[in-house]
JSON list of C-alpha atoms and ligand atoms in Angstrom, two decimals:
[
{"chain": "A", "resi": 1442, "resn": "MET", "atom": "CA", "xyz": [-25.25, 38.50, -10.55]},
{"chain": "A", "resi": 1443, "resn": "ALA", "atom": "CA", "xyz": [-23.08, 37.34, -13.44]},
{"chain": "A", "resi": 1444, "resn": "THR", "atom": "CA", "xyz": [-20.05, 37.47, -11.14]},
{"chain": "A", "resi": 1445, "resn": "GLY", "atom": "CA", "xyz": [-21.90, 35.47, -8.48]},
{"chain": "A", "resi": 1446, "resn": "ALA", "atom": "CA", "xyz": [-22.83, 32.78, -11.01]},
{"chain": "A", "resi": 1447, "resn": "THR", "atom": "CA", "xyz": [-19.28, 32.70, -12.38]},
{"chain": "A", "resi": 1448, "resn": "LEU", "atom": "CA", "xyz": [-17.90, 32.28, -8.87]},
{"chain": "A", "resi": 1449, "resn": "LEU", "atom": "CA", "xyz": [-20.33, 29.48, -8.14]},
{"chain": "A", "resi": 1450, "resn": "ILE", "atom": "CA", "xyz": [-19.43, 27.66, -11.37]},
{"chain": "A", "resi": 1451, "resn": "SER", "atom": "CA", "xyz": [-15.72, 28.13, -10.61]},
{"chain": "A", "resi": 1452, "resn": "ALA", "atom": "CA", "xyz": [-16.22, 26.70, -7.13]},
{"chain": "A", "resi": 1453, "resn": "ILE", "atom": "CA", "xyz": [-18.11, 23.67, -8.49]},
{"chain": "A", "resi": 1454, "resn": "LEU", "atom": "CA", "xyz": [-15.42, 23.08, -11.12]},
{"chain": "A", "resi": 1455, "resn": "ALA", "atom": "CA", "xyz": [-12.68, 23.41, -8.50]},
{"chain": "A", "resi": 1456, "resn": "LEU", "atom": "CA", "xyz": [-14.46, 20.91, -6.26]},
{"chain": "A", "resi": 1457, "resn": "SER", "atom": "CA", "xyz": [-15.00, 18.40, -9.05]},
{"chain": "A", "resi": 1458, "resn": "CYS", "atom": "CA", "xyz": [-11.36, 18.75, -10.12]},
{"chain": "A", "resi": 1459, "resn": "PHE", "atom": "CA", "xyz": [-10.28, 18.20, -6.52]},
{"chain": "A", "resi": 1460, "resn": "HIS", "atom": "CA", "xyz": [-12.42, 15.08, -6.38]},
{"chain": "A", "resi": 1461, "resn": "ALA", "atom": "CA", "xyz": [-10.89, 13.82, -9.62]},
{"chain": "A", "resi": 1462, "resn": "ILE", "atom": "CA", "xyz": [-7.33, 14.08, -8.28]},
{"chain": "A", "resi": 1463, "resn": "ALA", "atom": "CA", "xyz": [-8.08, 12.87, -4.74]},
{"chain": "A", "resi": 1464, "resn": "SER", "atom": "CA", "xyz": [-8.16, 9.22, -5.83]},
{"chain": "A", "resi": 1465, "resn": "ASP", "atom": "CA", "xyz": [-7.57, 7.09, -8.88]},
{"chain": "A", "resi": 1466, "resn": "PRO", "atom": "CA", "xyz": [-9.54, 8.43, -11.86]},
{"chain": "A", "resi": 1467, "resn": "SER", "atom": "CA", "xyz": [-12.93, 6.83, -12.55]},
{"chain": "A", "resi": 1468, "resn": "PRO", "atom": "CA", "xyz": [-13.09, 4.64, -15.64]},
{"chain": "A", "resi": 1469, "resn": "LEU", "atom": "CA", "xyz": [-14.89, 6.14, -18.64]},
{"chain": "A", "resi": 1470, "resn": "GLN", "atom": "CA", "xyz": [-15.41, 2.76, -20.30]},
{"chain": "A", "resi": 1471, "resn": "ASP", "atom": "CA", "xyz": [-16.10, -0.85, -19.23]},
{"chain": "A", "resi": 1472, "resn": "PHE", "atom": "CA", "xyz": [-12.41, -1.65, -18.82]},
{"chain": "A", "resi": 1473, "resn": "CYS", "atom": "CA", "xyz": [-8.90, -0.65, -19.85]},
{"chain": "A", "resi": 1474, "resn": "ALA", "atom": "CA", "xyz": [-6.76, -3.78, -19.63]},
{"chain": "A", "resi": 1475, "resn": "VAL", "atom": "CA", "xyz": [-3.07, -2.78, -19.67]},
{"chain": "A", "resi": 1476, "resn": "ASP", "atom": "CA", "xyz": [-1.41, -2.82, -23.07]},
{"chain": "A", "resi": 1477, "resn": "LYS", "atom": "CA", "xyz": [2.02, -4.09, -22.01]},
{"chain": "A", "resi": 1478, "resn": "MET", "atom": "CA", "xyz": [3.42, -3.53, -25.51]},
{"chain": "A", "resi": 1479, "resn": "SER", "atom": "CA", "xyz": [2.47, 0.15, -25.72]},
{"chain": "A", "resi": 1480, "resn": "LYS", "atom": "CA", "xyz": [5.25, 2.73, -25.89]},
{"chain": "A", "resi": 1481, "resn": "VAL", "atom": "CA", "xyz": [2.80, 5.46, -24.86]},
{"chain": "A", "resi": 1482, "resn": "ARG", "atom": "CA", "xyz": [3.54, 7.06, -21.47]},
{"chain": "A", "resi": 1483, "resn": "VAL", "atom": "CA", "xyz": [0.50, 8.23, -19.54]},
{"chain": "A", "resi": 1484, "resn": "ASN", "atom": "CA", "xyz": [-0.47, 8.66, -15.90]},
{"chain": "A", "resi": 1485, "resn": "GLY", "atom": "CA", "xyz": [-1.27, 4.97, -15.33]},
{"chain": "A", "resi": 1486, "resn": "PHE", "atom": "CA", "xyz": [-1.18, 2.45, -18.15]},
{"chain": "A", "resi": 1487, "resn": "PRO", "atom": "CA", "xyz": [-2.60, 2.70, -21.69]},
{"chain": "A", "resi": 1488, "resn": "CYS", "atom": "CA", "xyz": [-5.46, 0.36, -22.67]},
{"chain": "A", "resi": 1489, "resn": "LYS", "atom": "CA", "xyz": [-5.15, -2.48, -25.09]},
{"chain": "A", "resi": 1490, "resn": "ASP", "atom": "CA", "xyz": [-7.69, -2.69, -27.90]},
{"chain": "A", "resi": 1491, "resn": "ALA", "atom": "CA", "xyz": [-10.95, -3.98, -26.36]},
{"chain": "A", "resi": 1492, "resn": "LYS", "atom": "CA", "xyz": [-11.25, -6.65, -29.09]},
{"chain": "A", "resi": 1493, "resn": "ASP", "atom": "CA", "xyz": [-7.93, -8.16, -27.90]},
{"chain": "A", "resi": 1494, "resn": "VAL", "atom": "CA", "xyz": [-9.01, -8.35, -24.25]},
{"chain": "A", "resi": 1495, "resn": "VAL", "atom": "CA", "xyz": [-9.56, -11.89, -22.93]},
{"chain": "A", "resi": 1496, "resn": "ALA", "atom": "CA", "xyz": [-10.79, -13.46, -19.69]},
{"chain": "A", "resi": 1497, "resn": "GLU", "atom": "CA", "xyz": [-7.17, -14.01, -18.57]},
{"chain": "A", "resi": 1498, "resn": "ASP", "atom": "CA", "xyz": [-6.80, -10.21, -18.38]},
{"chain": "A", "resi": 1499, "resn": "PHE", "atom": "CA", "xyz": [-9.16, -10.35, -15.37]},
{"chain": "A", "resi": 1500, "resn": "PHE", "atom": "CA", "xyz": [-7.72, -13.47, -13.77]},
{"chain": "A", "resi": 1501, "resn": "PHE", "atom": "CA", "xyz": [-5.11, -14.38, -11.15]},
{"chain": "A", "resi": 1502, "resn": "SER", "atom": "CA", "xyz": [-4.40, -17.76, -9.63]},
{"chain": "A", "resi": 1503, "resn": "GLY", "atom": "CA", "xyz": [-2.45, -18.79, -6.56]},
{"chain": "A", "resi": 1504, "resn": "LEU", "atom": "CA", "xyz": [-3.71, -16.75, -3.62]},
{"chain": "A", "resi": 1505, "resn": "GLN", "atom": "CA", "xyz": [-4.37, -19.99, -1.70]},
{"chain": "A", "resi": 1506, "resn": "LEU", "atom": "CA", "xyz": [-0.58, -20.34, -1.43]},
{"chain": "A", "resi": 1507, "resn": "ALA", "atom": "CA", "xyz": [1.21, -18.94, 1.63]},
{"chain": "A", "resi": 1508, "resn": "GLY", "atom": "CA", "xyz": [4.01, -16.46, 1.00]},
{"chain": "A", "resi": 1509, "resn": "ASN", "atom": "CA", "xyz": [7.53, -17.27, 2.16]},
{"chain": "A", "resi": 1510, "resn": "THR", "atom": "CA", "xyz": [7.94, -15.69, 5.61]},
{"chain": "A", "resi": 1511, "resn": "THR", "atom": "CA", "xyz": [11.55, -16.83, 6.08]},
{"chain": "A", "resi": 1512, "resn": "ASN", "atom": "CA", "xyz": [13.01, -13.32, 6.22]},
{"chain": "A", "resi": 1513, "resn": "LYS", "atom": "CA", "xyz": [14.12, -10.80, 8.87]},
{"chain": "A", "resi": 1514, "resn": "GLN", "atom": "CA", "xyz": [10.60, -9.44, 9.39]},
{"chain": "A", "resi": 1515, "resn": "GLY", "atom": "CA", "xyz": [8.81, -12.81, 9.32]},
{"chain": "A", "resi": 1516, "resn": "SER", "atom": "CA", "xyz": [6.12, -11.69, 6.88]},
{"chain": "A", "resi": 1517, "resn": "ALA", "atom": "CA", "xyz": [5.30, -11.92, 3.20]},
{"chain": "A", "resi": 1518, "resn": "VAL", "atom": "CA", "xyz": [2.92, -9.89, 1.04]},
{"chain": "A", "resi": 1519, "resn": "THR", "atom": "CA", "xyz": [1.48, -11.43, -2.12]},
{"chain": "A", "resi": 1520, "resn": "PRO", "atom": "CA", "xyz": [0.04, -8.51, -4.11]},
{"chain": "A", "resi": 1521, "resn": "VAL", "atom": "CA", "xyz": [-2.78, -8.84, -6.64]},
{"chain": "A", "resi": 1522, "resn": "ASN", "atom": "CA", "xyz": [-2.87, -5.45, -8.32]},
{"chain": "A", "resi": 1523, "resn": "VAL", "atom": "CA", "xyz": [-2.58, -4.06, -11.85]},
{"chain": "A", "resi": 1524, "resn": "ALA", "atom": "CA", "xyz": [0.90, -5.58, -12.12]},
{"chain": "A", "resi": 1525, "resn": "GLN", "atom": "CA", "xyz": [-0.66, -9.06, -11.77]},
{"chain": "A", "resi": 1526, "resn": "ILE", "atom": "CA", "xyz": [-4.10, -8.43, -13.36]},
{"chain": "A", "resi": 1527, "resn": "ALA", "atom": "CA", "xyz": [-3.95, -6.19, -16.45]},
{"chain": "A", "resi": 1528, "resn": "GLY", "atom": "CA", "xyz": [-7.74, -5.76, -16.39]},
{"chain": "A", "resi": 1529, "resn": "LEU", "atom": "CA", "xyz": [-7.59, -3.97, -13.00]},
{"chain": "A", "resi": 1530, "resn": "ASN", "atom": "CA", "xyz": [-6.22, -0.88, -14.75]},
{"chain": "A", "resi": 1531, "resn": "THR", "atom": "CA", "xyz": [-8.40, 2.21, -14.02]},
{"chain": "A", "resi": 1532, "resn": "LEU", "atom": "CA", "xyz": [-10.76, 0.23, -11.75]},
{"chain": "A", "resi": 1533, "resn": "GLY", "atom": "CA", "xyz": [-9.42, 1.61, -8.46]},
{"chain": "A", "resi": 1534, "resn": "ILE", "atom": "CA", "xyz": [-9.28, -1.64, -6.51]},
{"chain": "A", "resi": 1535, "resn": "SER", "atom": "CA", "xyz": [-6.79, -4.39, -5.64]},
{"chain": "A", "resi": 1536, "resn": "LEU", "atom": "CA", "xyz": [-6.02, -7.15, -3.18]},
{"chain": "A", "resi": 1537, "resn": "ALA", "atom": "CA", "xyz": [-3.14, -8.61, -1.18]},
{"chain": "A", "resi": 1538, "resn": "ARG", "atom": "CA", "xyz": [-2.56, -11.73, 0.88]},
{"chain": "A", "resi": 1539, "resn": "ILE", "atom": "CA", "xyz": [-0.31, -11.27, 3.89]},
{"chain": "A", "resi": 1540, "resn": "ASP", "atom": "CA", "xyz": [1.34, -14.16, 5.73]},
{"chain": "A", "resi": 1541, "resn": "TYR", "atom": "CA", "xyz": [2.94, -13.78, 9.16]},
{"chain": "A", "resi": 1542, "resn": "ALA", "atom": "CA", "xyz": [5.29, -16.23, 10.86]},
{"chain": "A", "resi": 1543, "resn": "PRO", "atom": "CA", "xyz": [4.97, -16.42, 14.66]},
{"chain": "A", "resi": 1544, "resn": "TYR", "atom": "CA", "xyz": [6.09, -12.96, 15.90]},
{"chain": "A", "resi": 1545, "resn": "GLY", "atom": "CA", "xyz": [6.23, -11.83, 12.28]},
{"chain": "A", "resi": 1546, "resn": "LEU", "atom": "CA", "xyz": [5.84, -8.14, 11.48]},
{"chain": "A", "resi": 1547, "resn": "ASN", "atom": "CA", "xyz": [4.55, -6.38, 8.38]},
{"chain": "A", "resi": 1548, "resn": "PRO", "atom": "CA", "xyz": [6.73, -3.35, 9.13]},
{"chain": "A", "resi": 1549, "resn": "LEU", "atom": "CA", "xyz": [5.73, 0.34, 9.18]},
{"chain": "A", "resi": 1550, "resn": "HIS", "atom": "CA", "xyz": [4.66, 1.36, 5.69]},
{"chain": "A", "resi": 1551, "resn": "THR", "atom": "CA", "xyz": [2.15, 3.51, 3.83]},
{"chain": "A", "resi": 1552, "resn": "HIS", "atom": "CA", "xyz": [0.18, 3.18, 0.61]},
{"chain": "A", "resi": 1553, "resn": "PRO", "atom": "CA", "xyz": [0.42, 6.57, -1.08]},
{"chain": "A", "resi": 1554, "resn": "ARG", "atom": "CA", "xyz": [-2.66, 5.95, -3.24]},
{"chain": "A", "resi": 1555, "resn": "ALA", "atom": "CA", "xyz": [-4.99, 3.67, -1.26]},
{"chain": "A", "resi": 1556, "resn": "THR", "atom": "CA", "xyz": [-7.04, 3.08, 1.82]},
{"chain": "A", "resi": 1557, "resn": "GLU", "atom": "CA", "xyz": [-6.72, -0.52, 3.02]},
{"chain": "A", "resi": 1558, "resn": "ILE", "atom": "CA", "xyz": [-9.36, -2.76, 4.59]},
{"chain": "A", "resi": 1559, "resn": "LEU", "atom": "CA", "xyz": [-7.91, -5.91, 6.16]},
{"chain": "A", "resi": 1560, "resn": "ILE", "atom": "CA", "xyz": [-9.56, -9.11, 7.36]},
{"chain": "A", "resi": 1561, "resn": "VAL", "atom": "CA", "xyz": [-7.80, -11.71, 9.51]},
{"chain": "A", "resi": 1562, "resn": "LEU", "atom": "CA", "xyz": [-8.36, -15.21, 8.08]},
{"chain": "A", "resi": 1563, "resn": "GLU", "atom": "CA", "xyz": [-6.17, -17.08, 10.55]},
{"chain": "A", "resi": 1564, "resn": "GLY", "atom": "CA", "xyz": [-4.42, -16.26, 13.84]},
{"chain": "A", "resi": 1565, "resn": "SER", "atom": "CA", "xyz": [-4.31, -12.93, 15.65]},
{"chain": "A", "resi": 1566, "resn": "LEU", "atom": "CA", "xyz": [-2.67, -9.59, 14.84]},
{"chain": "A", "resi": 1567, "resn": "TYR", "atom": "CA", "xyz": [-1.83, -6.43, 16.73]},
{"chain": "A", "resi": 1568, "resn": "VAL", "atom": "CA", "xyz": [-2.32, -3.64, 14.19]},
{"chain": "A", "resi": 1569, "resn": "GLY", "atom": "CA", "xyz": [-2.08, 0.13, 14.18]},
{"chain": "A", "resi": 1570, "resn": "PHE", "atom": "CA", "xyz": [-1.74, 3.36, 12.23]},
{"chain": "A", "resi": 1571, "resn": "VAL", "atom": "CA", "xyz": [-0.51, 6.87, 13.07]},
{"chain": "A", "resi": 1572, "resn": "THR", "atom": "CA", "xyz": [-2.33, 10.05, 12.07]},
{"chain": "A", "resi": 1573, "resn": "SER", "atom": "CA", "xyz": [-0.55, 12.88, 10.26]},
{"chain": "A", "resi": 1574, "resn": "ASN", "atom": "CA", "xyz": [1.06, 15.95, 11.90]},
{"chain": "A", "resi": 1575, "resn": "PRO", "atom": "CA", "xyz": [0.75, 17.56, 14.33]},
{"chain": "A", "resi": 1576, "resn": "ASP", "atom": "CA", "xyz": [-1.05, 14.96, 16.44]},
{"chain": "A", "resi": 1577, "resn": "ASN", "atom": "CA", "xyz": [0.67, 11.74, 15.26]},
{"chain": "A", "resi": 1578, "resn": "LYS", "atom": "CA", "xyz": [-1.95, 9.85, 17.24]},
{"chain": "A", "resi": 1579, "resn": "LEU", "atom": "CA", "xyz": [-1.55, 6.06, 17.31]},
{"chain": "A", "resi": 1580, "resn": "PHE", "atom": "CA", "xyz": [-4.68, 3.92, 16.84]},
{"chain": "A", "resi": 1581, "resn": "THR", "atom": "CA", "xyz": [-4.19, 0.22, 17.65]},
{"chain": "A", "resi": 1582, "resn": "LYS", "atom": "CA", "xyz": [-6.33, -2.87, 17.90]},
{"chain": "A", "resi": 1583, "resn": "VAL", "atom": "CA", "xyz": [-5.90, -6.60, 18.52]},
{"chain": "A", "resi": 1584, "resn": "LEU", "atom": "CA", "xyz": [-7.61, -8.53, 15.72]},
{"chain": "A", "resi": 1585, "resn": "ASN", "atom": "CA", "xyz": [-8.72, -12.13, 15.82]},
{"chain": "A", "resi": 1586, "resn": "LYS", "atom": "CA", "xyz": [-9.98, -14.39, 13.04]},
{"chain": "A", "resi": 1587, "resn": "GLY", "atom": "CA", "xyz": [-12.82, -12.66, 11.18]},
{"chain": "A", "resi": 1588, "resn": "ASP", "atom": "CA", "xyz": [-12.00, -9.19, 12.52]},
{"chain": "A", "resi": 1589, "resn": "VAL", "atom": "CA", "xyz": [-11.67, -6.30, 10.07]},
{"chain": "A", "resi": 1590, "resn": "PHE", "atom": "CA", "xyz": [-9.61, -3.12, 10.38]},
{"chain": "A", "resi": 1591, "resn": "VAL", "atom": "CA", "xyz": [-9.15, -0.06, 8.14]},
{"chain": "A", "resi": 1592, "resn": "PHE", "atom": "CA", "xyz": [-5.89, 1.81, 7.44]},
{"chain": "A", "resi": 1593, "resn": "PRO", "atom": "CA", "xyz": [-6.75, 5.22, 5.95]},
{"chain": "A", "resi": 1594, "resn": "GLU", "atom": "CA", "xyz": [-5.01, 6.30, 2.74]},
{"chain": "A", "resi": 1595, "resn": "GLY", "atom": "CA", "xyz": [-1.43, 7.48, 3.12]},
{"chain": "A", "resi": 1596, "resn": "LEU", "atom": "CA", "xyz": [-1.08, 6.83, 6.86]},
{"chain": "A", "resi": 1597, "resn": "VAL", "atom": "CA", "xyz": [1.84, 4.85, 8.33]},
{"chain": "A", "resi": 1598, "resn": "HIS", "atom": "CA", "xyz": [0.64, 1.46, 9.59]},
{"chain": "A", "resi": 1599, "resn": "PHE", "atom": "CA", "xyz": [1.80, -2.02, 10.65]},
{"chain": "A", "resi": 1600, "resn": "GLN", "atom": "CA", "xyz": [0.56, -5.51, 11.56]},
{"chain": "A", "resi": 1601, "resn": "PHE", "atom": "CA", "xyz": [2.31, -7.71, 14.12]},
{"chain": "A", "resi": 1602, "resn": "ASN", "atom": "CA", "xyz": [1.63, -11.38, 14.82]},
{"chain": "A", "resi": 1603, "resn": "TYR", "atom": "CA", "xyz": [2.23, -11.54, 18.56]},
{"chain": "A", "resi": 1604, "resn": "GLY", "atom": "CA", "xyz": [1.18, -15.20, 18.72]},
{"chain": "A", "resi": 1605, "resn": "THR", "atom": "CA", "xyz": [3.09, -18.47, 18.55]},
{"chain": "A", "resi": 1606, "resn": "SER", "atom": "CA", "xyz": [1.23, -19.72, 15.47]},
{"chain": "A", "resi": 1607, "resn": "LYS", "atom": "CA", "xyz": [1.16, -18.31, 11.97]},
{"chain": "A", "resi": 1608, "resn": "ALA", "atom": "CA", "xyz": [-1.37, -15.71, 10.86]},
{"chain": "A", "resi": 1609, "resn": "VAL", "atom": "CA", "xyz": [-2.96, -14.91, 7.50]},
{"chain": "A", "resi": 1610, "resn": "ALA", "atom": "CA", "xyz": [-4.79, -11.77, 6.39]},
{"chain": "A", "resi": 1611, "resn": "LEU", "atom": "CA", "xyz": [-6.42, -10.54, 3.20]},
{"chain": "A", "resi": 1612, "resn": "ALA", "atom": "CA", "xyz": [-6.39, -6.84, 2.35]},
{"chain": "A", "resi": 1613, "resn": "GLY", "atom": "CA", "xyz": [-8.50, -4.86, -0.12]},
{"chain": "A", "resi": 1614, "resn": "LEU", "atom": "CA", "xyz": [-7.01, -1.59, -1.40]},
{"chain": "A", "resi": 1615, "resn": "SER", "atom": "CA", "xyz": [-8.76, 1.34, -3.06]},
{"chain": "A", "resi": 1616, "resn": "SER", "atom": "CA", "xyz": [-6.36, 1.60, -6.00]},
{"chain": "A", "resi": 1617, "resn": "GLN", "atom": "CA", "xyz": [-5.31, -0.71, -8.84]},
{"chain": "A", "resi": 1618, "resn": "ASN", "atom": "CA", "xyz": [-1.77, 0.51, -8.06]},
{"chain": "A", "resi": 1619, "resn": "PRO", "atom": "CA", "xyz": [-1.70, 1.37, -4.33]},
{"chain": "A", "resi": 1620, "resn": "GLY", "atom": "CA", "xyz": [2.09, 1.66, -4.04]},
{"chain": "A", "resi": 1621, "resn": "VAL", "atom": "CA", "xyz": [4.06, 0.87, -0.89]},
{"chain": "A", "resi": 1622, "resn": "ILE", "atom": "CA", "xyz": [6.56, 3.02, 0.99]},
{"chain": "A", "resi": 1623, "resn": "THR", "atom": "CA", "xyz": [8.27, 0.99, 3.72]},
{"chain": "A", "resi": 1624, "resn": "VAL", "atom": "CA", "xyz": [9.39, 3.67, 6.16]},
{"chain": "A", "resi": 1625, "resn": "ALA", "atom": "CA", "xyz": [12.69, 2.11, 7.30]},
{"chain": "A", "resi": 1626, "resn": "ASN", "atom": "CA", "xyz": [13.74, 1.16, 3.76]},
{"chain": "A", "resi": 1627, "resn": "ALA", "atom": "CA", "xyz": [12.88, 4.57, 2.32]},
{"chain": "A", "resi": 1628, "resn": "VAL", "atom": "CA", "xyz": [14.66, 6.48, 5.09]},
{"chain": "A", "resi": 1629, "resn": "PHE", "atom": "CA", "xyz": [17.66, 4.22, 5.85]},
{"chain": "A", "resi": 1630, "resn": "GLY", "atom": "CA", "xyz": [17.91, 2.14, 2.69]},
{"chain": "A", "resi": 1631, "resn": "SER", "atom": "CA", "xyz": [17.56, 4.70, -0.12]},
{"chain": "A", "resi": 1632, "resn": "LYS", "atom": "CA", "xyz": [19.91, 4.40, -3.11]},
{"chain": "A", "resi": 1633, "resn": "PRO", "atom": "CA", "xyz": [22.06, 6.39, -2.91]},
{"chain": "A", "resi": 1634, "resn": "SER", "atom": "CA", "xyz": [21.72, 6.82, 0.84]},
{"chain": "A", "resi": 1635, "resn": "ILE", "atom": "CA", "xyz": [20.60, 10.05, 2.48]},
{"chain": "A", "resi": 1636, "resn": "SER", "atom": "CA", "xyz": [23.70, 11.63, 4.04]},
{"chain": "A", "resi": 1637, "resn": "ASP", "atom": "CA", "xyz": [24.50, 10.78, 7.67]},
{"chain": "A", "resi": 1638, "resn": "ASP", "atom": "CA", "xyz": [24.38, 14.39, 8.88]},
{"chain": "A", "resi": 1639, "resn": "ILE", "atom": "CA", "xyz": [20.85, 14.82, 7.49]},
{"chain": "A", "resi": 1640, "resn": "LEU", "atom": "CA", "xyz": [19.62, 11.62, 9.14]},
{"chain": "A", "resi": 1641, "resn": "ALA", "atom": "CA", "xyz": [21.52, 12.36, 12.39]},
{"chain": "A", "resi": 1642, "resn": "LYS", "atom": "CA", "xyz": [19.87, 15.78, 12.59]},
{"chain": "A", "resi": 1643, "resn": "ALA", "atom": "CA", "xyz": [16.43, 14.47, 11.59]},
{"chain": "A", "resi": 1644, "resn": "PHE", "atom": "CA", "xyz": [16.48, 11.70, 14.19]},
{"chain": "A", "resi": 1645, "resn": "GLN", "atom": "CA", "xyz": [18.50, 13.63, 16.81]},
{"chain": "A", "resi": 1646, "resn": "VAL", "atom": "CA", "xyz": [21.12, 10.89, 17.25]},
{"chain": "A", "resi": 1647, "resn": "ASP", "atom": "CA", "xyz": [24.84, 10.69, 16.43]},
{"chain": "A", "resi": 1648, "resn": "MET", "atom": "CA", "xyz": [26.19, 9.53, 13.07]},
{"chain": "A", "resi": 1649, "resn": "ASN", "atom": "CA", "xyz": [27.40, 6.16, 14.42]},
{"chain": "A", "resi": 1650, "resn": "THR", "atom": "CA", "xyz": [23.83, 5.32, 15.33]},
{"chain": "A", "resi": 1651, "resn": "ILE", "atom": "CA", "xyz": [22.75, 6.25, 11.79]},
{"chain": "A", "resi": 1652, "resn": "ASP", "atom": "CA", "xyz": [25.53, 4.11, 10.26]},
{"chain": "A", "resi": 1653, "resn": "HIS", "atom": "CA", "xyz": [24.45, 1.21, 12.43]},
{"chain": "A", "resi": 1654, "resn": "ILE", "atom": "CA", "xyz": [20.82, 1.46, 11.31]},
{"chain": "A", "resi": 1655, "resn": "GLN", "atom": "CA", "xyz": [21.76, 2.00, 7.64]},
{"chain": "A", "resi": 1656, "resn": "ALA", "atom": "CA", "xyz": [23.87, -1.16, 7.74]},
{"chain": "A", "resi": 1657, "resn": "GLN", "atom": "CA", "xyz": [20.70, -3.20, 8.38]},
{"chain": "A", "resi": 1658, "resn": "PHE", "atom": "CA", "xyz": [19.16, -2.20, 5.01]},
{"chain": "B", "resi": 593, "resn": "LIG", "atom": "C1", "xyz": [12.06, -19.09, 1.61]},
{"chain": "B", "resi": 593, "resn": "LIG", "atom": "O1", "xyz": [13.02, -18.07, 1.63]},
{"chain": "B", "resi": 593, "resn": "LIG", "atom": "C2", "xyz": [14.27, -18.47, 2.18]},
{"chain": "B", "resi": 593, "resn": "LIG", "atom": "C3", "xyz": [15.14, -17.23, 2.31]},
{"chain": "B", "resi": 593, "resn": "LIG", "atom": "O2", "xyz": [15.22, -16.53, 1.11]},
{"chain": "B", "resi": 593, "resn": "LIG", "atom": "C4", "xyz": [14.88, -19.55, 1.30]},
{"chain": "B", "resi": 593, "resn": "LIG", "atom": "O3", "xyz": [16.11, -19.97, 1.85]},
{"chain": "B", "resi": 593, "resn": "LIG", "atom": "C5", "xyz": [13.90, -20.72, 1.22]},
{"chain": "B", "resi": 593, "resn": "LIG", "atom": "O4", "xyz": [14.40, -21.67, 0.30]},
{"chain": "B", "resi": 593, "resn": "LIG", "atom": "C6", "xyz": [12.53, -20.27, 0.77]},
{"chain": "B", "resi": 593, "resn": "LIG", "atom": "N1", "xyz": [11.59, -21.36, 0.87]},
{"chain": "B", "resi": 593, "resn": "LIG", "atom": "C7", "xyz": [10.80, -21.74, -0.11]},
{"chain": "B", "resi": 593, "resn": "LIG", "atom": "C8", "xyz": [9.88, -22.88, 0.18]},
{"chain": "B", "resi": 593, "resn": "LIG", "atom": "O5", "xyz": [10.82, -21.20, -1.21]}
]
């Protein structure tokens, strides 16, 4: 009996621990605005003294402004996360505005720490994500103004403005610090670069092809 109870308690503890590490930790206080001066290193950011916290710690201005989409991809992301709003620390939520030029692409990327929910405010987008191994199944959808789509945490996804006018979207993310890994940049634009023979073998092409792709990043 004692062993059975111990096992049960262990299982419950294991489950609750798993829950705790499966997403950003839940706050144990009203807020934990980032103390930018702190020399303490923790998983996340240390809190500033609550008596020094002000309304500005919860405030951001400027999301009505379009990002500059004059770049190779024709898109611009304006993030509003813990880097912009100190008071978002520990709260497990953030926001981004995404602007797309005609035929602009928000290229293949993943958020290692967040699920994303995106709403189209203007224009139309062709969006998609790919499931993990072994299926690597592609889910896609054409979104028009007012349509909402979800990109599950960690999965590679994209948005493409296939139209001749600009598009605008707003995304909510389930982390104050969602992170971004842009696939092409991480693979072909790492510093220092991953060696040609590794990439050639991984992508099953010759090294000249790899050099050509690397030169774009
Ligand atoms: C947008 O970015 C391009 C390329 O970097 C730059 O030449 C241009 O001046 C920028 N436009 C504005 C309005 O900042």
